[in-house]
Amino acid sequence: MAKRVVILGIDGAGRFVQEADAPHLHALLQAGAYSYDAQTVFPSISAECWGSLLYGVNPGQHGLDNDRAIHQHIPESFPYASLFKLARQQWPDAPLSAFSCWEPINTGIIENTINVHMESKPDPELTEAIVDYIHR
């Protein structure tokens, strides 16, 4: 049984990541399951895609778009549970975290009432925040 699960989503980076000189990232990918071609929905619009990835339903069902994700939180009455909410229900004491350089993932797509540590920062600062979090 896995002790940790890391979901690494890199928006629009498929071929770039494949060709990058990034041995640690490639080793991480080789140790798990990955795809360079995965796409949640088309057309590729941030909130629609991240909503579909995290909730497991299409945009017509989850109703998330960039405007909604930027300006609203997921209501308690939302009919779907994100991967984070499902994990919280299964493992109530598990440390869950979400790090994103696009803040609406943390403020308007992931439920804000389920005790998930969330940080949104520009890439260089986000990397430092992730490392700090892992070393706690």
PDB file of C-alpha atoms in Angstrom, residues 10 30 36 42 52 54 96:
ATOM      1  CA  ILE A  10       1.400  20.471 -15.375  1.00  0.00           C
ATOM      2  CA  GLN A  30       9.139   6.551 -14.109  1.00  0.00           C
ATOM      3  CA  TYR A  36       2.247  13.028 -21.687  1.00  0.00           C
ATOM      4  CA  PHE A  42     -11.720  19.767 -25.015  1.00  0.00           C
ATOM      5  CA  SER A  52     -13.101  17.564 -14.625  1.00  0.00           C
ATOM      6  CA  LEU A  54     -10.638  16.744  -9.691  1.00  0.00           C
ATOM      7  CA  LEU A  96      -3.737  16.681   2.260  1.00  0.00           C
TER       8      LEU A  96
END
